[in-house]
DNA sequence: GTTGAAACGCCTTATAC
DNA sequence: GTATAAGGCGTTTCAAC
């Protein structure tokens, strides 16, 4: 379904979603309308789920990422659902994965600094429903990110 | 520098970078040109660092995320730099953080499935320069992601 | 069925207020 | 910050392969 040409288009769109269809066509050797039609199909199929502005957290006072390992009291479905609903409404949590292994969830929390994280930690994270234990790992620096996946 | 109005604009652009300036203006009660001028300034100041297409990994045969904790043999700057340069060229690694605590780096690796990860693990990750130990944590499901930070 | 070309309409951008 | 005007781009339609 997604062929080589599609992947080239997707690769360009990952690094810059604002390049014109004409410019994409030049780079990969395709006409503007062909590029346009392929992108439209990729959007309809849900391969492209959306377009997002990439922000610089530091310039908004949100320069620190903290990884948070969460263990719940039980692993029963209703409790998982309840936790997931609650954590989704926490603005500082920008990523949430259900995990294998010792911890149940891995979150990435974006805050201003360590003091700001302390606030989020005891005001929000430890108050989420069903939480037994919270383990935090601070990042020093984001080396890179490849947006889009 | 970034006021409430800017934050409203950024919030809209995070969830959908394709809404027109006119539509943003309607939502927050501002004229099209005012929205345009603010966005331009946010781009110039680097608050908005870019725009990216958000892809559905599953539909591209890249549905599984694995978190990888990497410990290096030394923590001296040249070795860190060398590792960072090498890991940046590994296509499966979509995120890389320098960490505090026991491990040196935390990577997020996107692969097709466990078998695919095994390949990346012994062909690439363990071959990166200066790597002493690699610890993998598999995800079951991505609960959500808030794009842009 | 897929590609290339042209007309249309909307969005971005720039100027003036 | 608002209003208006012009240019560029995405969109759509149609013809050709």
Short mmCIF file of N, CA and C (backbone and C1' of nucleotides) in Angstrom, two decimals, chain A residues 31 33 37-38, chain C residues 2-5:
data_model
loop_
_atom_site.label_atom_id
_atom_site.label_comp_id
_atom_site.label_asym_id
_atom_site.label_seq_id
_atom_site.Cartn_x
_atom_site.Cartn_y
_atom_site.Cartn_z
N UNK A 31 5.00 14.94 -10.74
CA UNK A 31 4.23 16.15 -11.01
C UNK A 31 3.52 16.61 -9.74
N UNK A 33 0.39 17.37 -9.26
CA UNK A 33 -0.90 16.73 -9.00
C UNK A 33 -0.73 15.31 -8.51
N UNK A 37 -2.25 14.00 -5.04
CA UNK A 37 -3.17 12.86 -4.93
C UNK A 37 -2.64 11.82 -3.97
N UNK A 38 -1.35 11.55 -4.00
CA UNK A 38 -0.76 10.58 -3.08
C UNK A 38 -0.90 11.03 -1.64
P DT C 2 -4.00 3.44 -9.66
"O5'" DT C 2 -2.90 4.39 -10.31
"C5'" DT C 2 -1.93 3.81 -11.19
"C4'" DT C 2 -1.29 4.89 -12.03
"C3'" DT C 2 -0.93 6.18 -11.28
"O3'" DT C 2 0.44 6.50 -11.46
"C1'" DT C 2 -2.06 6.69 -13.29
P DT C 3 1.09 7.73 -10.76
"O5'" DT C 3 1.25 8.81 -11.91
"C5'" DT C 3 2.06 8.53 -13.04
"C4'" DT C 3 1.80 9.55 -14.13
"C3'" DT C 3 2.21 10.99 -13.78
"O3'" DT C 3 3.28 11.42 -14.61
"C1'" DT C 3 0.06 10.90 -14.84
P DG C 4 3.96 12.84 -14.31
"O5'" DG C 4 3.15 13.86 -15.23
"C5'" DG C 4 3.36 13.82 -16.64
"C4'" DG C 4 2.49 14.88 -17.31
"C3'" DG C 4 2.78 16.32 -16.89
"O3'" DG C 4 2.81 17.15 -18.05
"C1'" DG C 4 0.48 15.83 -16.56
P DA C 5 3.13 18.71 -17.91
"O5'" DA C 5 1.70 19.40 -18.06
"C5'" DA C 5 0.87 19.10 -19.18
"C4'" DA C 5 -0.34 20.03 -19.20
"C3'" DA C 5 -0.05 21.47 -18.80
"O3'" DA C 5 -0.77 22.36 -19.65
"C1'" DA C 5 -1.70 20.56 -17.38
#
